[in-house]
Amino acid sequence: MERSPIVIAGGGVAGLSAALGLARAGRSSLVLERAQEFGEVGAGLQLAPNATRILRAFGALDFLDAQAVAPEHVRIRRGRDGADLARLPLRDAEKRWGAPYLNVHRADLLSALLELARENSLIEIRNDATLTGFVQDEQGVAVTYRSADETRRASGAALIGADGVRSLVRARLHDALTDKPSYTGHTAWRAVIPAKKLPPRFSAPASNLWLGDKAHLVHYPLRAGAIVNIVALVEDEWRGAGAEARDESARFWDQAGNRGFLLDRFAHWSQEARDLLSAPESWLRWPLFDRPPIDSYARGRTALIGDAAHPMLPYLAQGAAQAIEDAGALALAFLEFGQKDPGRALAQYSAARLPRASRIQQASRDQGRIYHLAGAPAVARDLVLRLTPAVGLLARQNWIYSA
Ligand SMILES: Cc1cc2nc3c(=O)[nH]c(=O)nc-3n(C[C@H](O)[C@H](O)[C@H](O)COP(=O)(O)OP(=O)(O)OC[C@H]3O[C@@H](n4cnc5c(N)ncnc54)[C@H](O)[C@@H]3O)c2cc1C
């Protein structure tokens, strides 16, 4: 019977959720997180019912309740003039999909997961611990990591790479020449501002989506309406301008963005949208990176989860939700096979998750194309949004939210 821990590289949403899932299956884990400490990192996340259902099973929803906002609807508007295109009710998400739709700050989600993990004796978390390498055989894995400027070692029954889109674990498992993150030509500009800087309507419990030519805008309140999360997604002007320009853009990962540039980009949008974009004093730019789907998330005693396995454009708001689904599937696989054969559990996890996560990766890209249409195709899209009953539009999400 296997008793050594599962080593998890990365303590983001994927890594902490995986540790909680494994604990539910009776497996201990060692989480190695390179950050010195967990902090107020990131911005808003929309958590769809397919994610909150699993968070509820992990006991995390109780921790989130006070901080989360349940949007009453998604309001879709035309960027150019603010015209209403559709309003999709989310009030009855629980009835429709069996779990709530919640908007949360990523830091609040991480705190909830962390609190549960810290009080669970099966989970050990080490900060300032950067995975630097690993070897695996049929018995398990041996990993090396950097901590306090020293190289340290640990061993486990298996290794889970939850180390994000630039995953070291993935680079070691796959051909690093052909399988690498590539810049999509899309950039997310993110800001979180106090709600008092905006008219009160921006604090109303709703998710708001504005569609425009090669760009869209999302905003919603967080923390009981105290702050507002704003994301402007744009296709960059230098898109397709060659590898050099792409590398140049990549250097600005998570860097302060120039507000003037953003306002120029939205010059032809409605005054209301432009007023909103003028409100934050500073923005963070996130060039969006993608990786092609792979044919397996597991190899021997090593597996990938979250963005390391299936990074996706944020256009269906499913990246973190899919990481949480991974954790649910890992828990089930380890319940079934984990005590005797962790390698089989990882293969089972991969088989269970790969078709769905790959489909959602592709659907996210397709959604981006629809959001960013221009000219006649945009007019046709807007007509469909206006004429289709809201229940019909909502039903298109059933395959994602009901899982
Ligand atoms: C603009 C934008 C909006 C989004 N909106 C939504 C949304 O509304 N809903 C949603 O569900 N998703 C959304 N997402 C996606 C979501 O943020 C990600 O999919 C999710 O955070 C991925 O979590 P992860 O744990 O896999 O990766 P990460 O969050 O990248 O975490 C990886 C962790 O691993 C650590 N790490 C990395 N390398 C090492 C190493 N070598 N050793 C040890 N630790 C390491 C990192 O420090 C980090 O803590 C959005 C993304 C963007 C960019």
XYZ file of C-alpha atoms and ligand atoms in Angstrom:
456
model
C 0.000 0.000 0.000
C 1.344 3.452 -1.023
C 1.968 5.833 1.864
C 4.409 8.510 0.660
C 2.942 11.922 -0.212
C 2.028 13.239 -3.624
C 4.318 16.178 -4.410
C 2.461 19.132 -5.948
C 4.517 21.824 -7.703
C 2.600 25.114 -7.472
C 0.221 26.477 -4.867
C -2.210 28.382 -7.101
C -5.894 27.512 -7.543
C -4.953 24.219 -9.236
C -2.308 23.105 -6.718
C -4.288 23.915 -3.564
C -7.492 22.420 -4.996
C -5.558 19.268 -5.918
C -4.193 18.972 -2.369
C -7.729 19.240 -0.985
C -9.032 16.700 -3.513
C -6.252 14.229 -2.678
C -6.913 14.677 1.040
C -10.537 13.756 0.457
C -9.251 10.560 -1.150
C -7.127 9.925 1.938
C -3.786 10.849 0.301
C -1.239 13.156 1.851
C 0.475 15.813 -0.245
C 3.414 18.184 -0.124
C 2.761 21.495 -1.914
C 5.873 23.359 -3.115
C 5.119 27.024 -3.919
C 7.849 29.297 -5.199
C 6.321 32.524 -3.807
C 7.702 33.572 -0.415
C 4.150 33.909 0.817
C 0.597 33.853 -0.461
C -0.520 37.417 -1.043
C -3.193 39.607 -2.569
C -2.349 38.464 -6.106
C -4.596 38.673 -9.147
C -7.991 40.179 -9.736
C -11.575 38.999 -10.147
C -12.690 35.530 -11.152
C -16.136 34.477 -12.276
C -16.754 31.042 -10.811
C -19.295 29.088 -12.798
C -21.472 26.334 -11.243
C -19.197 23.553 -12.543
C -16.514 25.003 -10.226
C -18.645 26.001 -7.231
C -20.179 22.501 -7.130
C -16.714 21.047 -6.436
C -15.716 23.877 -4.087
C -18.853 23.132 -2.105
C -17.884 19.440 -1.876
C -14.424 20.511 -0.622
C -16.067 22.709 2.048
C -14.655 25.911 0.512
C -17.934 27.696 -0.308
C -18.644 28.478 3.350
C -15.320 30.328 3.513
C -16.125 32.254 0.322
C -19.709 33.205 1.026
C -19.057 36.472 2.871
C -16.715 37.743 0.118
C -18.422 36.482 -3.033
C -21.000 38.341 -5.111
C -23.722 36.279 -6.788
C -24.541 38.209 -9.985
C -28.249 38.450 -10.763
C -27.611 38.459 -14.508
C -25.074 38.935 -17.272
C -25.817 42.115 -19.187
C -24.420 42.145 -22.735
C -24.041 45.515 -24.480
C -22.665 46.926 -27.707
C -19.391 48.767 -27.134
C -19.995 51.482 -29.714
C -23.147 52.949 -28.137
C -23.941 50.893 -25.042
C -27.103 49.431 -26.635
C -28.478 46.455 -24.717
C -28.109 43.165 -26.602
C -29.138 40.585 -23.991
C -29.647 40.021 -20.282
C -29.094 36.467 -19.078
C -30.566 35.734 -15.643
C -28.230 33.964 -13.212
C -30.444 34.285 -10.119
C -31.656 30.711 -10.475
C -28.211 29.192 -11.217
C -28.598 26.873 -8.254
C -31.887 25.534 -9.645
C -30.723 25.451 -13.257
C -27.225 23.973 -12.798
C -27.235 22.694 -9.227
C -24.695 25.182 -7.835
C -24.289 28.982 -7.594
C -22.559 31.348 -10.015
C -20.188 33.537 -7.965
C -17.796 36.389 -8.616
C -14.813 36.397 -6.259
C -11.414 37.994 -5.877
C -8.716 35.403 -6.694
C -7.041 36.278 -3.388
C -10.253 35.371 -1.510
C -10.517 32.046 -3.341
C -6.866 31.287 -2.552
C -7.400 32.251 1.126
C -10.382 29.915 1.373
C -8.423 27.021 -0.177
C -5.396 27.827 1.962
C -7.349 27.943 5.195
C -8.858 24.530 4.486
C -5.475 23.119 3.444
C -3.702 24.452 6.549
C -6.184 22.858 8.887
C -5.879 19.482 7.112
C -3.200 17.245 8.614
C -2.740 15.422 5.280
C -1.463 18.597 3.561
C 1.941 20.219 4.022
C 2.676 23.520 2.277
C 6.169 24.934 1.777
C 6.628 28.488 0.490
C 9.864 29.777 -1.060
C 10.160 26.334 -2.680
C 10.817 26.417 -6.439
C 10.794 23.057 -8.173
C 13.977 22.787 -10.265
C 13.928 19.175 -11.447
C 12.595 15.668 -10.948
C 13.154 12.071 -11.902
C 10.565 9.358 -11.831
C 10.556 5.573 -11.897
C 7.925 2.906 -11.286
C 8.031 3.477 -7.533
C 7.625 7.242 -7.434
C 9.393 10.575 -7.938
C 12.411 12.360 -6.508
C 12.296 16.149 -6.823
C 14.788 18.949 -6.259
C 13.764 22.458 -5.315
C 15.389 25.763 -4.366
C 14.606 27.239 -0.989
C 16.502 29.945 0.927
C 19.201 29.753 -1.775
C 19.809 26.084 -1.154
C 18.978 23.039 -3.224
C 16.722 20.640 -1.337
C 15.230 17.259 -2.094
C 11.945 15.515 -1.491
C 10.369 12.307 -2.681
C 6.841 11.150 -3.205
C 4.577 8.567 -4.761
C 3.828 10.940 -7.666
C 4.353 14.506 -8.894
C 1.538 16.838 -9.932
C 2.652 19.815 -12.055
C 0.334 22.663 -11.033
C 2.946 25.237 -12.002
C 0.956 27.348 -14.465
C 1.183 28.172 -18.162
C 5.018 28.239 -18.111
C 5.170 24.880 -16.358
C 8.595 23.383 -15.761
C 7.003 19.969 -15.230
C 5.365 20.159 -18.662
C 8.620 21.282 -20.285
C 10.343 18.173 -18.911
C 7.539 15.810 -19.969
C 7.018 17.099 -23.506
C 9.136 18.219 -26.422
C 10.160 21.692 -25.233
C 10.811 22.783 -28.836
C 7.324 22.151 -30.181
C 5.285 22.415 -26.983
C 5.829 25.897 -25.603
C 3.617 28.827 -24.614
C 2.901 31.170 -27.501
C 1.655 34.729 -27.380
C -1.910 34.860 -28.719
C -1.875 38.487 -29.866
C -4.474 39.240 -27.199
C -3.809 41.267 -24.052
C -5.933 41.602 -20.924
C -5.764 44.969 -19.179
C -6.866 44.489 -15.578
C -7.774 46.893 -12.803
C -9.551 46.632 -9.464
C -10.802 49.931 -8.032
C -12.832 51.083 -5.007
C -16.517 51.196 -5.946
C -16.826 54.716 -4.499
C -14.827 56.010 -7.466
C -17.691 55.014 -9.776
C -21.431 55.765 -9.948
C -23.423 53.341 -7.684
C -24.820 51.336 -10.646
C -21.374 49.728 -11.110
C -21.749 48.043 -7.696
C -25.044 46.362 -8.608
C -24.691 42.549 -8.447
C -24.280 41.811 -12.151
C -21.643 40.665 -14.622
C -21.316 43.122 -17.504
C -19.960 42.313 -20.933
C -19.463 44.862 -23.737
C -18.613 43.693 -27.260
C -16.629 45.638 -29.845
C -14.343 45.468 -32.846
C -11.344 43.240 -31.853
C -11.939 44.046 -28.195
C -14.337 43.495 -25.346
C -14.835 44.792 -21.840
C -15.939 42.978 -18.692
C -16.743 44.470 -15.280
C -18.383 43.274 -12.092
C -18.374 44.141 -8.393
C -16.504 42.062 -5.819
C -16.487 41.879 -2.014
C -20.127 42.818 -1.433
C -19.817 45.665 -3.924
C -16.866 47.386 -2.215
C -14.589 47.069 -5.246
C -15.106 46.761 -8.988
C -13.116 44.448 -11.250
C -12.521 45.715 -14.784
C -10.932 43.745 -17.620
C -10.429 45.189 -21.113
C -9.386 42.546 -23.641
C -7.813 43.748 -26.848
C -6.214 42.231 -29.905
C -2.877 43.957 -30.164
C -2.005 46.210 -33.072
C 1.314 44.468 -33.539
C -0.351 41.085 -33.833
C 1.324 39.052 -36.538
C 4.198 41.516 -36.719
C 6.725 38.747 -36.149
C 8.453 36.920 -33.358
C 10.422 39.960 -32.247
C 7.295 42.001 -31.555
C 5.709 39.034 -29.820
C 8.735 38.638 -27.565
C 8.643 42.355 -26.887
C 5.029 42.064 -25.795
C 5.813 39.033 -23.657
C 8.376 41.051 -21.705
C 5.539 43.187 -20.405
C 3.895 40.263 -18.637
C 2.073 41.548 -15.560
C 3.485 45.047 -16.051
C 1.885 48.424 -15.573
C -0.009 49.429 -18.712
C -0.255 52.867 -20.270
C -3.765 54.231 -19.692
C -3.477 56.618 -22.651
C -2.868 53.692 -24.984
C -5.935 51.914 -23.646
C -8.178 54.967 -24.002
C -7.001 55.471 -27.607
C -7.826 51.840 -28.288
C -11.394 52.415 -27.019
C -11.765 55.875 -28.638
C -14.810 54.783 -30.658
C -16.652 53.224 -27.724
C -19.579 54.774 -25.865
C -18.904 57.542 -23.357
C -20.060 55.309 -20.481
C -17.491 52.650 -21.349
C -14.772 55.281 -21.767
C -15.644 56.871 -18.414
C -15.266 53.468 -16.782
C -11.901 52.910 -18.486
C -10.730 56.355 -17.334
C -11.463 55.606 -13.670
C -8.490 53.383 -12.697
C -5.253 55.279 -12.145
C -3.202 52.230 -13.035
C -3.651 49.096 -15.091
C -1.835 45.802 -15.314
C -1.212 44.364 -18.769
C -1.380 40.587 -19.174
C -0.362 39.418 -22.643
C -2.282 36.151 -23.024
C -0.348 32.986 -23.746
C -1.704 29.740 -25.040
C -0.431 26.227 -25.573
C -1.712 23.592 -27.966
C -3.813 20.761 -26.482
C -1.696 17.702 -25.650
C -2.549 14.013 -25.959
C -2.182 13.122 -22.276
C -1.937 14.915 -18.939
C -0.110 12.009 -17.308
C 3.097 10.106 -17.867
C 4.092 7.407 -15.403
C 4.083 8.923 -11.918
C 3.755 12.537 -13.144
C 0.692 14.514 -14.209
C -0.261 18.084 -15.126
C -3.269 20.057 -13.913
C -4.723 23.554 -14.332
C -2.993 26.001 -16.688
C 0.031 23.690 -16.870
C -2.209 21.097 -18.558
C -4.710 23.207 -20.515
C -4.180 26.991 -20.468
C -7.103 28.741 -22.098
C -8.079 32.205 -23.235
C -10.343 33.755 -20.576
C -13.331 34.241 -22.945
C -15.509 31.591 -21.292
C -14.145 32.433 -17.816
C -13.251 28.771 -17.348
C -9.492 28.563 -16.598
C -9.756 28.364 -12.808
C -12.998 26.381 -13.070
C -11.215 23.737 -15.165
C -8.367 23.618 -12.638
C -10.957 22.943 -9.931
C -12.587 20.261 -12.086
C -9.134 18.661 -12.430
C -8.904 18.477 -8.647
C -12.332 16.819 -8.455
C -11.292 14.236 -11.062
C -7.978 13.580 -9.274
C -9.863 12.928 -6.043
C -12.128 10.384 -7.747
C -9.226 8.658 -9.508
C -7.203 8.389 -6.284
C -10.228 7.084 -4.410
C -10.519 4.302 -6.963
C -6.879 3.383 -7.678
C -4.635 5.666 -5.624
C -3.826 3.481 -2.637
C -2.525 0.598 -4.741
C -1.427 2.219 -7.966
C -0.913 6.013 -8.181
C 0.284 5.702 -11.795
C -3.047 4.156 -12.747
C -4.894 6.870 -10.833
C -3.040 9.557 -12.828
C -3.806 7.810 -16.138
C -7.454 7.579 -15.111
C -7.484 11.293 -14.196
C -6.009 12.190 -17.592
C -8.506 10.048 -19.515
C -11.396 11.558 -17.563
C -10.328 15.175 -18.094
C -8.611 15.445 -21.469
C -11.595 15.432 -23.879
C -13.609 17.971 -21.898
C -10.740 20.341 -21.033
C -9.494 20.306 -24.658
C -13.003 21.063 -25.894
C -13.300 24.003 -23.502
C -9.859 25.283 -24.605
C -11.116 25.321 -28.192
C -14.517 26.757 -27.268
C -12.781 29.600 -25.398
C -10.880 30.540 -28.550
C -14.073 30.393 -30.630
C -15.878 32.576 -28.099
C -13.115 35.193 -28.417
C -13.632 35.308 -32.194
C -17.377 35.836 -31.694
C -16.874 38.559 -29.082
C -14.431 40.457 -31.313
C -16.345 40.387 -34.624
C -16.498 43.566 -36.702
C -18.702 44.833 -39.558
C -21.546 42.705 -40.956
C -20.729 39.572 -38.907
C -20.955 41.698 -35.723
C -24.356 43.024 -36.811
C -25.550 39.444 -37.367
C -24.202 38.365 -33.953
C -25.956 41.279 -32.242
C -29.218 40.391 -33.986
C -28.981 36.799 -32.768
C -28.295 38.028 -29.221
C -31.283 40.379 -29.374
C -33.743 37.901 -30.872
C -32.827 34.679 -29.044
C -34.771 34.251 -25.798
C -32.484 34.451 -22.738
C -33.251 30.823 -21.788
C -32.025 29.746 -25.227
C -28.759 31.676 -24.794
C -28.284 30.271 -21.295
C -28.937 26.713 -22.482
C -25.798 27.000 -24.644
C -23.764 26.968 -21.409
C -25.430 23.807 -20.044
C -22.678 21.470 -21.276
C -20.115 23.554 -19.381
C -22.016 24.474 -16.211
C -23.912 21.227 -15.590
C -20.883 18.931 -15.506
C -7.627 38.215 -17.659
C -7.958 36.879 -17.078
C -9.237 36.644 -16.576
C -9.578 35.392 -16.065
N -10.840 35.198 -15.611
C -11.212 33.977 -15.181
C -12.530 33.757 -14.703
O -13.337 34.686 -14.651
N -12.877 32.508 -14.291
C -11.989 31.455 -14.322
O -12.371 30.329 -13.960
N -10.714 31.640 -14.772
C -10.309 32.868 -15.194
N -9.027 33.074 -15.603
C -8.075 31.942 -15.632
C -7.464 31.647 -14.271
O -6.906 32.811 -13.697
C -6.367 30.592 -14.434
O -6.800 29.567 -15.287
C -6.018 29.964 -13.091
O -5.611 30.952 -12.180
C -4.912 28.922 -13.275
O -4.520 28.451 -12.011
P -3.231 27.519 -11.904
O -3.116 27.221 -10.442
O -3.283 26.415 -12.871
O -2.016 28.426 -12.375
P -1.369 29.715 -11.698
O -2.410 30.606 -11.118
O -0.441 30.286 -12.708
O -0.532 29.129 -10.476
C 0.688 28.469 -10.663
C 1.420 28.499 -9.326
O 2.624 27.740 -9.447
C 3.705 28.463 -8.891
N 4.901 27.980 -9.581
C 5.254 28.184 -10.878
N 6.404 27.554 -11.160
C 6.784 26.917 -9.995
C 7.898 26.090 -9.655
N 8.857 25.777 -10.553
N 7.973 25.613 -8.390
C 7.013 25.926 -7.463
N 5.941 26.722 -7.745
C 5.835 27.199 -9.003
C 3.352 29.922 -9.138
O 4.025 30.793 -8.233
C 1.844 29.909 -8.917
O 1.498 30.120 -7.558
C -8.631 34.335 -16.082
C -7.352 34.566 -16.563
C -7.005 35.825 -17.050
C -5.611 36.051 -17.558
